[in-house]
């Protein structure tokens, strides 16, 4: 039972270092930033012609980008932010979303999510969205999404919805991850619910279907040609666009 | 929702901004556990002033090497709970493959989210914000009932569990007797 035999000090060092890295990121960028010109992206890629050409294309269709912190939650946070914003402005969307949210708590619990913790996230999400639609302003929305505790609660709930949809439509989604995970529940436990797991195509498709709030993804990478645009789900006509650069999502505005 | 009024503070305020939702959640969990504690467990805040430190008493599960023992432990919650899990540490020596010699419990549900830097279990349930103190305590009970030498924290205990079960049972029994003051 010597100190050397106890591997904890090493493990703790690794964890402490990872903590420090996330704090550094947190101190550098707000969870959701104020919009800025798309041109600003060019300065990040001065040496990279593939990217520069694509960003040039991007500036023709989009004027502003709203950055979202790269903490593994960026897709979910960006999606929740655009959803809140759109619900405030679009009464038909708002009705549809609230009608859906009326059913989601019972639905998630029926799928096997623990009821009392799920209820906490559900109630917070619904109440916050209601407050925003009733009396929210741009400033209060920014405040909500930049308050760590609150913002992350909202992120957890959209992760739960994603998880629910993936498990409900397991027949459709499982073939994409078969062999890697024994079932959809395992995929969700490992790739959707942990708070710093990034979203991939499956998660995005599931969430947009769950809330019937589609989006356009604009891919920018180092390959030749203009940005690739992808509408999710297929055949929908989204009002919101997210910029995807490998490993990260931000919000785009026309 | 007045607890959410704290505004975003980029430096230094990083922690305080989150503590409100953590506190609210911990109070709800305490109420829930108070009314429906799993069999063989008592848990609650160590003092009324600090909901982020809990005292726990866990009874050794029936039929396990730790039967009849009552093991005190401390749960320490981070300010961003439930996004990150608490840490758990037994306050008495507990010879067990998944408990470090300092008492810290090492099971998958207590690992921070995301990729596991320690390379432990890949098949077990991980922490996520919908887990709860109750789930952790249930996992600790099953850890006592079924040690997992595959993701060992105490190498000596792992080896003994695998190679010399009789000796292991004696060591476990010593831990039990100590908790009973025998």
PDB file of N, CA and C in Angstrom, chain A residues 1-2 5-8 10-12 14-15 18-19 22-23 26-27 29-31 69 113-114 116-118 120-121 123-124 127-128 131 143 146-150 152-153 156 160 182 185-186 189-190 193-197, chain B residues 1 3-8 10-12 14-15 17-18 21 24-25 28-29 32 82-83 87 89 95 100-102 104 112-115 117-118 120 122-132 135 153-156:
ATOM      1  N   UNK A   1       0.832  -1.201   0.000  1.00  0.00           N
ATOM      2  CA  UNK A   1       0.000   0.000   0.000  1.00  0.00           C
ATOM      3  C   UNK A   1       0.869   1.255   0.000  1.00  0.00           C
ATOM      4  N   UNK A   2       1.866   1.315  -0.847  1.00  0.00           N
ATOM      5  CA  UNK A   2       2.724   2.490  -0.895  1.00  0.00           C
ATOM      6  C   UNK A   2       2.081   3.567  -1.746  1.00  0.00           C
ATOM      7  N   UNK A   5       2.271   2.954  -5.462  1.00  0.00           N
ATOM      8  CA  UNK A   5       1.387   1.943  -6.043  1.00  0.00           C
ATOM      9  C   UNK A   5      -0.008   2.503  -6.298  1.00  0.00           C
ATOM     10  N   UNK A   6      -0.313   3.617  -5.676  1.00  0.00           N
ATOM     11  CA  UNK A   6      -1.646   4.194  -5.831  1.00  0.00           C
ATOM     12  C   UNK A   6      -1.644   5.101  -7.064  1.00  0.00           C
ATOM     13  N   UNK A   7      -2.337   4.688  -8.146  1.00  0.00           N
ATOM     14  CA  UNK A   7      -2.255   5.466  -9.378  1.00  0.00           C
ATOM     15  C   UNK A   7      -3.073   6.750  -9.336  1.00  0.00           C
ATOM     16  N   UNK A   8      -3.671   7.056  -8.194  1.00  0.00           N
ATOM     17  CA  UNK A   8      -4.604   8.161  -8.186  1.00  0.00           C
ATOM     18  C   UNK A   8      -3.966   9.507  -8.476  1.00  0.00           C
ATOM     19  N   UNK A  10      -1.598  10.302 -10.412  1.00  0.00           N
ATOM     20  CA  UNK A  10      -1.472  10.492 -11.854  1.00  0.00           C
ATOM     21  C   UNK A  10      -2.840  10.783 -12.483  1.00  0.00           C
ATOM     22  N   UNK A  11      -3.835   9.970 -12.122  1.00  0.00           N
ATOM     23  CA  UNK A  11      -5.189  10.166 -12.665  1.00  0.00           C
ATOM     24  C   UNK A  11      -5.696  11.564 -12.350  1.00  0.00           C
ATOM     25  N   UNK A  12      -5.476  11.980 -11.107  1.00  0.00           N
ATOM     26  CA  UNK A  12      -5.955  13.301 -10.700  1.00  0.00           C
ATOM     27  C   UNK A  12      -5.268  14.403 -11.494  1.00  0.00           C
ATOM     28  N   UNK A  14      -4.212  14.145 -14.591  1.00  0.00           N
ATOM     29  CA  UNK A  14      -4.820  14.162 -15.924  1.00  0.00           C
ATOM     30  C   UNK A  14      -6.140  14.919 -15.875  1.00  0.00           C
ATOM     31  N   UNK A  15      -6.943  14.593 -14.866  1.00  0.00           N
ATOM     32  CA  UNK A  15      -8.255  15.244 -14.759  1.00  0.00           C
ATOM     33  C   UNK A  15      -8.084  16.745 -14.510  1.00  0.00           C
ATOM     34  N   UNK A  18      -7.211  18.453 -17.731  1.00  0.00           N
ATOM     35  CA  UNK A  18      -8.370  18.579 -18.619  1.00  0.00           C
ATOM     36  C   UNK A  18      -9.305  19.677 -18.134  1.00  0.00           C
ATOM     37  N   UNK A  19      -9.468  19.747 -16.814  1.00  0.00           N
ATOM     38  CA  UNK A  19     -10.286  20.817 -16.219  1.00  0.00           C
ATOM     39  C   UNK A  19      -9.744  22.180 -16.605  1.00  0.00           C
ATOM     40  N   UNK A  22     -10.530  23.139 -20.138  1.00  0.00           N
ATOM     41  CA  UNK A  22     -11.900  23.632 -20.364  1.00  0.00           C
ATOM     42  C   UNK A  22     -12.106  25.000 -19.753  1.00  0.00           C
ATOM     43  N   UNK A  23     -11.436  25.270 -18.622  1.00  0.00           N
ATOM     44  CA  UNK A  23     -11.583  26.599 -18.033  1.00  0.00           C
ATOM     45  C   UNK A  23     -10.946  27.668 -18.924  1.00  0.00           C
ATOM     46  N   UNK A  26     -13.315  28.362 -21.536  1.00  0.00           N
ATOM     47  CA  UNK A  26     -14.457  29.093 -20.985  1.00  0.00           C
ATOM     48  C   UNK A  26     -14.127  30.565 -20.778  1.00  0.00           C
ATOM     49  N   UNK A  27     -12.898  30.835 -20.337  1.00  0.00           N
ATOM     50  CA  UNK A  27     -12.546  32.224 -20.073  1.00  0.00           C
ATOM     51  C   UNK A  27     -12.334  33.028 -21.343  1.00  0.00           C
ATOM     52  N   UNK A  29     -14.040  32.555 -24.400  1.00  0.00           N
ATOM     53  CA  UNK A  29     -15.203  32.825 -25.244  1.00  0.00           C
ATOM     54  C   UNK A  29     -16.499  32.615 -24.477  1.00  0.00           C
ATOM     55  N   UNK A  30     -17.473  33.527 -24.668  1.00  0.00           N
ATOM     56  CA  UNK A  30     -18.779  33.340 -24.047  1.00  0.00           C
ATOM     57  C   UNK A  30     -19.447  32.091 -24.615  1.00  0.00           C
ATOM     58  N   UNK A  31     -20.463  31.582 -23.930  1.00  0.00           N
ATOM     59  CA  UNK A  31     -21.170  30.404 -24.439  1.00  0.00           C
ATOM     60  C   UNK A  31     -21.810  30.732 -25.785  1.00  0.00           C
ATOM     61  N   UNK A  69     -19.537  28.585 -27.996  1.00  0.00           N
ATOM     62  CA  UNK A  69     -18.308  28.053 -27.393  1.00  0.00           C
ATOM     63  C   UNK A  69     -18.050  26.588 -27.776  1.00  0.00           C
ATOM     64  N   UNK A 113     -36.045   6.863 -19.271  1.00  0.00           N
ATOM     65  CA  UNK A 113     -35.244   7.901 -18.605  1.00  0.00           C
ATOM     66  C   UNK A 113     -35.750   8.032 -17.162  1.00  0.00           C
ATOM     67  N   UNK A 114     -34.850   8.294 -16.215  1.00  0.00           N
ATOM     68  CA  UNK A 114     -35.264   8.422 -14.813  1.00  0.00           C
ATOM     69  C   UNK A 114     -36.218   9.616 -14.660  1.00  0.00           C
ATOM     70  N   UNK A 116     -37.531  11.555 -12.127  1.00  0.00           N
ATOM     71  CA  UNK A 116     -37.470  12.804 -11.372  1.00  0.00           C
ATOM     72  C   UNK A 116     -36.375  13.747 -11.889  1.00  0.00           C
ATOM     73  N   UNK A 117     -35.257  13.188 -12.363  1.00  0.00           N
ATOM     74  CA  UNK A 117     -34.244  14.083 -12.921  1.00  0.00           C
ATOM     75  C   UNK A 117     -34.676  14.603 -14.292  1.00  0.00           C
ATOM     76  N   UNK A 118     -35.324  13.752 -15.090  1.00  0.00           N
ATOM     77  CA  UNK A 118     -35.784  14.185 -16.403  1.00  0.00           C
ATOM     78  C   UNK A 118     -36.805  15.312 -16.267  1.00  0.00           C
ATOM     79  N   UNK A 120     -37.007  17.537 -13.963  1.00  0.00           N
ATOM     80  CA  UNK A 120     -36.317  18.774 -13.616  1.00  0.00           C
ATOM     81  C   UNK A 120     -35.854  19.498 -14.901  1.00  0.00           C
ATOM     82  N   UNK A 121     -35.221  18.755 -15.806  1.00  0.00           N
ATOM     83  CA  UNK A 121     -34.747  19.361 -17.056  1.00  0.00           C
ATOM     84  C   UNK A 121     -35.909  19.777 -17.951  1.00  0.00           C
ATOM     85  N   UNK A 123     -39.059  20.602 -17.064  1.00  0.00           N
ATOM     86  CA  UNK A 123     -39.774  21.767 -16.539  1.00  0.00           C
ATOM     87  C   UNK A 123     -38.963  23.047 -16.753  1.00  0.00           C
ATOM     88  N   UNK A 124     -37.651  22.950 -16.528  1.00  0.00           N
ATOM     89  CA  UNK A 124     -36.810  24.130 -16.720  1.00  0.00           C
ATOM     90  C   UNK A 124     -36.856  24.589 -18.177  1.00  0.00           C
ATOM     91  N   UNK A 127     -40.450  25.997 -19.056  1.00  0.00           N
ATOM     92  CA  UNK A 127     -40.702  27.262 -18.363  1.00  0.00           C
ATOM     93  C   UNK A 127     -39.855  28.397 -18.966  1.00  0.00           C
ATOM     94  N   UNK A 128     -38.598  28.087 -19.259  1.00  0.00           N
ATOM     95  CA  UNK A 128     -37.713  29.118 -19.801  1.00  0.00           C
ATOM     96  C   UNK A 128     -38.150  29.531 -21.200  1.00  0.00           C
ATOM     97  N   UNK A 131     -41.292  31.666 -20.798  1.00  0.00           N
ATOM     98  CA  UNK A 131     -40.937  33.011 -20.341  1.00  0.00           C
ATOM     99  C   UNK A 131     -40.364  33.834 -21.477  1.00  0.00           C
ATOM    100  N   UNK A 143     -28.666  36.564 -21.978  1.00  0.00           N
ATOM    101  CA  UNK A 143     -28.327  36.334 -20.576  1.00  0.00           C
ATOM    102  C   UNK A 143     -28.601  34.873 -20.206  1.00  0.00           C
ATOM    103  N   UNK A 146     -26.043  32.593 -21.730  1.00  0.00           N
ATOM    104  CA  UNK A 146     -24.678  32.756 -21.252  1.00  0.00           C
ATOM    105  C   UNK A 146     -24.544  32.493 -19.763  1.00  0.00           C
ATOM    106  N   UNK A 147     -25.637  32.109 -19.127  1.00  0.00           N
ATOM    107  CA  UNK A 147     -25.574  31.698 -17.725  1.00  0.00           C
ATOM    108  C   UNK A 147     -25.274  30.197 -17.711  1.00  0.00           C
ATOM    109  N   UNK A 148     -24.077  29.836 -17.229  1.00  0.00           N
ATOM    110  CA  UNK A 148     -23.655  28.423 -17.325  1.00  0.00           C
ATOM    111  C   UNK A 148     -24.713  27.439 -16.862  1.00  0.00           C
ATOM    112  N   UNK A 149     -25.206  27.657 -15.636  1.00  0.00           N
ATOM    113  CA  UNK A 149     -26.147  26.705 -15.065  1.00  0.00           C
ATOM    114  C   UNK A 149     -27.364  26.552 -15.954  1.00  0.00           C
ATOM    115  N   UNK A 150     -27.986  27.673 -16.303  1.00  0.00           N
ATOM    116  CA  UNK A 150     -29.208  27.657 -17.089  1.00  0.00           C
ATOM    117  C   UNK A 150     -28.964  27.125 -18.496  1.00  0.00           C
ATOM    118  N   UNK A 152     -26.678  25.257 -19.674  1.00  0.00           N
ATOM    119  CA  UNK A 152     -26.383  23.827 -19.730  1.00  0.00           C
ATOM    120  C   UNK A 152     -27.599  22.966 -19.416  1.00  0.00           C
ATOM    121  N   UNK A 153     -28.503  23.489 -18.564  1.00  0.00           N
ATOM    122  CA  UNK A 153     -29.748  22.770 -18.316  1.00  0.00           C
ATOM    123  C   UNK A 153     -30.531  22.626 -19.629  1.00  0.00           C
ATOM    124  N   UNK A 156     -28.899  20.034 -21.780  1.00  0.00           N
ATOM    125  CA  UNK A 156     -29.179  18.662 -21.338  1.00  0.00           C
ATOM    126  C   UNK A 156     -30.548  18.227 -21.846  1.00  0.00           C
ATOM    127  N   UNK A 160     -31.561  15.095 -24.132  1.00  0.00           N
ATOM    128  CA  UNK A 160     -32.549  14.077 -23.762  1.00  0.00           C
ATOM    129  C   UNK A 160     -33.521  13.818 -24.908  1.00  0.00           C
ATOM    130  N   UNK A 182     -23.984  -1.922 -28.649  1.00  0.00           N
ATOM    131  CA  UNK A 182     -24.852  -3.099 -28.706  1.00  0.00           C
ATOM    132  C   UNK A 182     -26.305  -2.721 -28.973  1.00  0.00           C
ATOM    133  N   UNK A 185     -29.618   2.367 -26.870  1.00  0.00           N
ATOM    134  CA  UNK A 185     -29.506   2.914 -25.523  1.00  0.00           C
ATOM    135  C   UNK A 185     -28.030   3.120 -25.164  1.00  0.00           C
ATOM    136  N   UNK A 186     -27.215   2.123 -25.513  1.00  0.00           N
ATOM    137  CA  UNK A 186     -25.794   2.251 -25.218  1.00  0.00           C
ATOM    138  C   UNK A 186     -25.189   3.429 -25.995  1.00  0.00           C
ATOM    139  N   UNK A 189     -26.264   6.541 -24.171  1.00  0.00           N
ATOM    140  CA  UNK A 189     -25.574   6.705 -22.889  1.00  0.00           C
ATOM    141  C   UNK A 189     -24.152   7.200 -23.090  1.00  0.00           C
ATOM    142  N   UNK A 190     -23.528   6.792 -24.187  1.00  0.00           N
ATOM    143  CA  UNK A 190     -22.119   7.152 -24.375  1.00  0.00           C
ATOM    144  C   UNK A 190     -21.908   8.355 -25.285  1.00  0.00           C
ATOM    145  N   UNK A 193     -25.804  11.567 -24.090  1.00  0.00           N
ATOM    146  CA  UNK A 193     -26.063  12.154 -22.780  1.00  0.00           C
ATOM    147  C   UNK A 193     -24.846  12.756 -22.065  1.00  0.00           C
ATOM    148  N   UNK A 194     -23.649  12.195 -22.184  1.00  0.00           N
ATOM    149  CA  UNK A 194     -22.521  12.853 -21.494  1.00  0.00           C
ATOM    150  C   UNK A 194     -22.347  14.285 -22.011  1.00  0.00           C
ATOM    151  N   UNK A 195     -22.174  15.237 -21.095  1.00  0.00           N
ATOM    152  CA  UNK A 195     -22.339  16.634 -21.467  1.00  0.00           C
ATOM    153  C   UNK A 195     -21.274  17.222 -22.386  1.00  0.00           C
ATOM    154  N   UNK A 196     -20.232  16.483 -22.720  1.00  0.00           N
ATOM    155  CA  UNK A 196     -19.304  17.106 -23.658  1.00  0.00           C
ATOM    156  C   UNK A 196     -19.150  16.306 -24.951  1.00  0.00           C
ATOM    157  N   UNK A 197     -20.083  15.420 -25.236  1.00  0.00           N
ATOM    158  CA  UNK A 197     -20.014  14.667 -26.480  1.00  0.00           C
ATOM    159  C   UNK A 197     -20.621  15.481 -27.615  1.00  0.00           C
TER     160      UNK A 197
ATOM    161  N   UNK B   1     -37.611  31.008 -10.535  1.00  0.00           N
ATOM    162  CA  UNK B   1     -36.325  30.874 -11.219  1.00  0.00           C
ATOM    163  C   UNK B   1     -35.367  31.977 -10.822  1.00  0.00           C
ATOM    164  N   UNK B   3     -33.059  31.951  -8.877  1.00  0.00           N
ATOM    165  CA  UNK B   3     -31.689  31.470  -8.690  1.00  0.00           C
ATOM    166  C   UNK B   3     -30.872  31.554  -9.970  1.00  0.00           C
ATOM    167  N   UNK B   4     -31.528  31.781 -11.106  1.00  0.00           N
ATOM    168  CA  UNK B   4     -30.802  31.838 -12.369  1.00  0.00           C
ATOM    169  C   UNK B   4     -30.420  33.261 -12.776  1.00  0.00           C
ATOM    170  N   UNK B   5     -30.648  34.223 -11.876  1.00  0.00           N
ATOM    171  CA  UNK B   5     -30.462  35.618 -12.273  1.00  0.00           C
ATOM    172  C   UNK B   5     -28.996  36.032 -12.417  1.00  0.00           C
ATOM    173  N   UNK B   6     -28.086  35.235 -11.838  1.00  0.00           N
ATOM    174  CA  UNK B   6     -26.674  35.589 -11.928  1.00  0.00           C
ATOM    175  C   UNK B   6     -26.279  35.804 -13.384  1.00  0.00           C
ATOM    176  N   UNK B   7     -25.618  36.893 -13.692  1.00  0.00           N
ATOM    177  CA  UNK B   7     -25.241  37.114 -15.085  1.00  0.00           C
ATOM    178  C   UNK B   7     -23.904  36.461 -15.384  1.00  0.00           C
ATOM    179  N   UNK B   8     -23.577  36.394 -16.673  1.00  0.00           N
ATOM    180  CA  UNK B   8     -22.354  35.744 -17.114  1.00  0.00           C
ATOM    181  C   UNK B   8     -21.126  36.548 -16.697  1.00  0.00           C
ATOM    182  N   UNK B  10     -17.100  36.205 -17.104  1.00  0.00           N
ATOM    183  CA  UNK B  10     -16.137  35.339 -17.780  1.00  0.00           C
ATOM    184  C   UNK B  10     -15.002  34.849 -16.892  1.00  0.00           C
ATOM    185  N   UNK B  11     -14.533  35.668 -15.973  1.00  0.00           N
ATOM    186  CA  UNK B  11     -13.411  35.223 -15.153  1.00  0.00           C
ATOM    187  C   UNK B  11     -13.836  35.224 -13.687  1.00  0.00           C
ATOM    188  N   UNK B  12     -13.541  34.134 -12.996  1.00  0.00           N
ATOM    189  CA  UNK B  12     -13.824  34.092 -11.567  1.00  0.00           C
ATOM    190  C   UNK B  12     -15.261  33.736 -11.272  1.00  0.00           C
ATOM    191  N   UNK B  14     -17.137  32.058 -13.112  1.00  0.00           N
ATOM    192  CA  UNK B  14     -17.392  30.781 -13.763  1.00  0.00           C
ATOM    193  C   UNK B  14     -18.077  29.781 -12.832  1.00  0.00           C
ATOM    194  N   UNK B  15     -17.645  29.747 -11.583  1.00  0.00           N
ATOM    195  CA  UNK B  15     -18.196  28.773 -10.647  1.00  0.00           C
ATOM    196  C   UNK B  15     -19.504  29.242 -10.028  1.00  0.00           C
ATOM    197  N   UNK B  17     -21.756  31.157 -11.043  1.00  0.00           N
ATOM    198  CA  UNK B  17     -22.897  31.201 -11.939  1.00  0.00           C
ATOM    199  C   UNK B  17     -23.620  29.861 -11.979  1.00  0.00           C
ATOM    200  N   UNK B  18     -22.915  28.788 -11.696  1.00  0.00           N
ATOM    201  CA  UNK B  18     -23.517  27.471 -11.819  1.00  0.00           C
ATOM    202  C   UNK B  18     -24.098  26.943 -10.518  1.00  0.00           C
ATOM    203  N   UNK B  21     -28.137  26.363  -9.796  1.00  0.00           N
ATOM    204  CA  UNK B  21     -28.889  25.206 -10.278  1.00  0.00           C
ATOM    205  C   UNK B  21     -28.445  23.938  -9.559  1.00  0.00           C
ATOM    206  N   UNK B  24     -30.244  23.837  -6.138  1.00  0.00           N
ATOM    207  CA  UNK B  24     -31.657  23.509  -6.294  1.00  0.00           C
ATOM    208  C   UNK B  24     -31.820  22.002  -6.540  1.00  0.00           C
ATOM    209  N   UNK B  25     -30.975  21.481  -7.412  1.00  0.00           N
ATOM    210  CA  UNK B  25     -31.050  20.064  -7.747  1.00  0.00           C
ATOM    211  C   UNK B  25     -30.717  19.193  -6.528  1.00  0.00           C
ATOM    212  N   UNK B  28     -33.576  19.005  -4.138  1.00  0.00           N
ATOM    213  CA  UNK B  28     -34.615  18.097  -4.642  1.00  0.00           C
ATOM    214  C   UNK B  28     -34.195  16.648  -4.432  1.00  0.00           C
ATOM    215  N   UNK B  29     -32.938  16.367  -4.710  1.00  0.00           N
ATOM    216  CA  UNK B  29     -32.467  14.987  -4.554  1.00  0.00           C
ATOM    217  C   UNK B  29     -32.519  14.541  -3.100  1.00  0.00           C
ATOM    218  N   UNK B  32     -36.030  13.721  -2.205  1.00  0.00           N
ATOM    219  CA  UNK B  32     -36.392  12.466  -2.846  1.00  0.00           C
ATOM    220  C   UNK B  32     -35.783  11.271  -2.091  1.00  0.00           C
ATOM    221  N   UNK B  82     -25.513  18.990 -11.711  1.00  0.00           N
ATOM    222  CA  UNK B  82     -25.269  17.602 -12.095  1.00  0.00           C
ATOM    223  C   UNK B  82     -24.544  17.426 -13.439  1.00  0.00           C
ATOM    224  N   UNK B  83     -23.921  18.497 -13.958  1.00  0.00           N
ATOM    225  CA  UNK B  83     -23.191  18.307 -15.219  1.00  0.00           C
ATOM    226  C   UNK B  83     -21.985  17.415 -14.969  1.00  0.00           C
ATOM    227  N   UNK B  87     -17.604  13.362  -6.180  1.00  0.00           N
ATOM    228  CA  UNK B  87     -16.572  12.387  -5.827  1.00  0.00           C
ATOM    229  C   UNK B  87     -17.047  11.674  -4.570  1.00  0.00           C
ATOM    230  N   UNK B  89     -15.733   9.190  -1.292  1.00  0.00           N
ATOM    231  CA  UNK B  89     -14.571   8.685  -0.567  1.00  0.00           C
ATOM    232  C   UNK B  89     -15.046   8.021   0.721  1.00  0.00           C
ATOM    233  N   UNK B  95     -10.787  -2.375   2.089  1.00  0.00           N
ATOM    234  CA  UNK B  95      -9.985  -3.166   1.159  1.00  0.00           C
ATOM    235  C   UNK B  95     -10.910  -3.703   0.071  1.00  0.00           C
ATOM    236  N   UNK B 100      -9.623   3.105  -3.968  1.00  0.00           N
ATOM    237  CA  UNK B 100      -8.217   3.444  -3.745  1.00  0.00           C
ATOM    238  C   UNK B 100      -7.894   3.329  -2.261  1.00  0.00           C
ATOM    239  N   UNK B 101      -6.604   3.173  -1.971  1.00  0.00           N
ATOM    240  CA  UNK B 101      -6.224   3.006  -0.565  1.00  0.00           C
ATOM    241  C   UNK B 101      -6.578   4.246   0.263  1.00  0.00           C
ATOM    242  N   UNK B 102      -6.736   5.406  -0.410  1.00  0.00           N
ATOM    243  CA  UNK B 102      -7.132   6.613   0.324  1.00  0.00           C
ATOM    244  C   UNK B 102      -8.641   6.661   0.550  1.00  0.00           C
ATOM    245  N   UNK B 104     -10.991   6.692  -1.956  1.00  0.00           N
ATOM    246  CA  UNK B 104     -11.743   7.209  -3.103  1.00  0.00           C
ATOM    247  C   UNK B 104     -12.345   6.071  -3.926  1.00  0.00           C
ATOM    248  N   UNK B 112     -15.919  11.634 -14.614  1.00  0.00           N
ATOM    249  CA  UNK B 112     -16.393  12.838 -15.293  1.00  0.00           C
ATOM    250  C   UNK B 112     -16.860  12.498 -16.707  1.00  0.00           C
ATOM    251  N   UNK B 113     -17.706  13.342 -17.291  1.00  0.00           N
ATOM    252  CA  UNK B 113     -18.294  13.018 -18.598  1.00  0.00           C
ATOM    253  C   UNK B 113     -17.263  12.945 -19.711  1.00  0.00           C
ATOM    254  N   UNK B 114     -17.696  12.352 -20.795  1.00  0.00           N
ATOM    255  CA  UNK B 114     -16.875  12.352 -21.992  1.00  0.00           C
ATOM    256  C   UNK B 114     -15.858  11.236 -22.011  1.00  0.00           C
ATOM    257  N   UNK B 115     -14.873  11.390 -22.845  1.00  0.00           N
ATOM    258  CA  UNK B 115     -13.848  10.374 -22.959  1.00  0.00           C
ATOM    259  C   UNK B 115     -13.168  10.172 -21.621  1.00  0.00           C
ATOM    260  N   UNK B 117     -10.208   9.667 -19.488  1.00  0.00           N
ATOM    261  CA  UNK B 117      -8.753   9.780 -19.621  1.00  0.00           C
ATOM    262  C   UNK B 117      -8.046   8.608 -18.950  1.00  0.00           C
ATOM    263  N   UNK B 118      -8.750   7.933 -18.067  1.00  0.00           N
ATOM    264  CA  UNK B 118      -8.106   6.885 -17.289  1.00  0.00           C
ATOM    265  C   UNK B 118      -8.213   5.525 -17.967  1.00  0.00           C
ATOM    266  N   UNK B 120     -10.615   3.423 -18.094  1.00  0.00           N
ATOM    267  CA  UNK B 120     -11.328   2.373 -17.377  1.00  0.00           C
ATOM    268  C   UNK B 120     -12.461   1.824 -18.229  1.00  0.00           C
ATOM    269  N   UNK B 122     -15.429   0.440 -20.362  1.00  0.00           N
ATOM    270  CA  UNK B 122     -16.066   1.010 -21.530  1.00  0.00           C
ATOM    271  C   UNK B 122     -17.504   0.550 -21.693  1.00  0.00           C
ATOM    272  N   UNK B 123     -17.881  -0.465 -20.932  1.00  0.00           N
ATOM    273  CA  UNK B 123     -19.210  -1.019 -21.142  1.00  0.00           C
ATOM    274  C   UNK B 123     -20.204  -0.553 -20.088  1.00  0.00           C
ATOM    275  N   UNK B 124     -19.719   0.091 -19.031  1.00  0.00           N
ATOM    276  CA  UNK B 124     -20.631   0.385 -17.928  1.00  0.00           C
ATOM    277  C   UNK B 124     -21.286   1.741 -18.062  1.00  0.00           C
ATOM    278  N   UNK B 125     -22.244   1.931 -17.200  1.00  0.00           N
ATOM    279  CA  UNK B 125     -23.003   3.162 -17.221  1.00  0.00           C
ATOM    280  C   UNK B 125     -22.134   4.341 -16.809  1.00  0.00           C
ATOM    281  N   UNK B 126     -22.168   5.406 -17.600  1.00  0.00           N
ATOM    282  CA  UNK B 126     -21.357   6.572 -17.306  1.00  0.00           C
ATOM    283  C   UNK B 126     -22.201   7.662 -16.669  1.00  0.00           C
ATOM    284  N   UNK B 127     -21.517   8.680 -16.138  1.00  0.00           N
ATOM    285  CA  UNK B 127     -22.247   9.791 -15.555  1.00  0.00           C
ATOM    286  C   UNK B 127     -22.930  10.600 -16.650  1.00  0.00           C
ATOM    287  N   UNK B 128     -24.152  11.004 -16.408  1.00  0.00           N
ATOM    288  CA  UNK B 128     -24.804  12.022 -17.229  1.00  0.00           C
ATOM    289  C   UNK B 128     -25.745  12.761 -16.298  1.00  0.00           C
ATOM    290  N   UNK B 129     -26.171  13.973 -16.688  1.00  0.00           N
ATOM    291  CA  UNK B 129     -26.936  14.788 -15.735  1.00  0.00           C
ATOM    292  C   UNK B 129     -28.280  14.187 -15.319  1.00  0.00           C
ATOM    293  N   UNK B 130     -28.752  13.169 -16.043  1.00  0.00           N
ATOM    294  CA  UNK B 130     -30.009  12.551 -15.581  1.00  0.00           C
ATOM    295  C   UNK B 130     -29.763  11.451 -14.555  1.00  0.00           C
ATOM    296  N   UNK B 131     -28.513  11.110 -14.317  1.00  0.00           N
ATOM    297  CA  UNK B 131     -28.219  10.197 -13.209  1.00  0.00           C
ATOM    298  C   UNK B 131     -28.459  10.958 -11.910  1.00  0.00           C
ATOM    299  N   UNK B 132     -28.343  10.271 -10.778  1.00  0.00           N
ATOM    300  CA  UNK B 132     -28.652  10.939  -9.519  1.00  0.00           C
ATOM    301  C   UNK B 132     -27.844  10.307  -8.394  1.00  0.00           C
ATOM    302  N   UNK B 135     -28.763   6.742  -7.946  1.00  0.00           N
ATOM    303  CA  UNK B 135     -28.113   5.819  -8.897  1.00  0.00           C
ATOM    304  C   UNK B 135     -26.678   5.524  -8.470  1.00  0.00           C
ATOM    305  N   UNK B 153      -8.650  -0.161  -8.735  1.00  0.00           N
ATOM    306  CA  UNK B 153      -8.093   1.037  -8.133  1.00  0.00           C
ATOM    307  C   UNK B 153      -7.058   0.615  -7.094  1.00  0.00           C
ATOM    308  N   UNK B 154      -7.277  -0.541  -6.500  1.00  0.00           N
ATOM    309  CA  UNK B 154      -6.345  -1.081  -5.517  1.00  0.00           C
ATOM    310  C   UNK B 154      -5.786  -2.387  -6.081  1.00  0.00           C
ATOM    311  N   UNK B 155      -4.569  -2.309  -6.575  1.00  0.00           N
ATOM    312  CA  UNK B 155      -3.985  -3.443  -7.300  1.00  0.00           C
ATOM    313  C   UNK B 155      -3.852  -4.681  -6.408  1.00  0.00           C
ATOM    314  N   UNK B 156      -3.453  -4.457  -5.147  1.00  0.00           N
ATOM    315  CA  UNK B 156      -3.310  -5.599  -4.232  1.00  0.00           C
ATOM    316  C   UNK B 156      -4.641  -6.313  -4.047  1.00  0.00           C
TER     317      UNK B 156
END
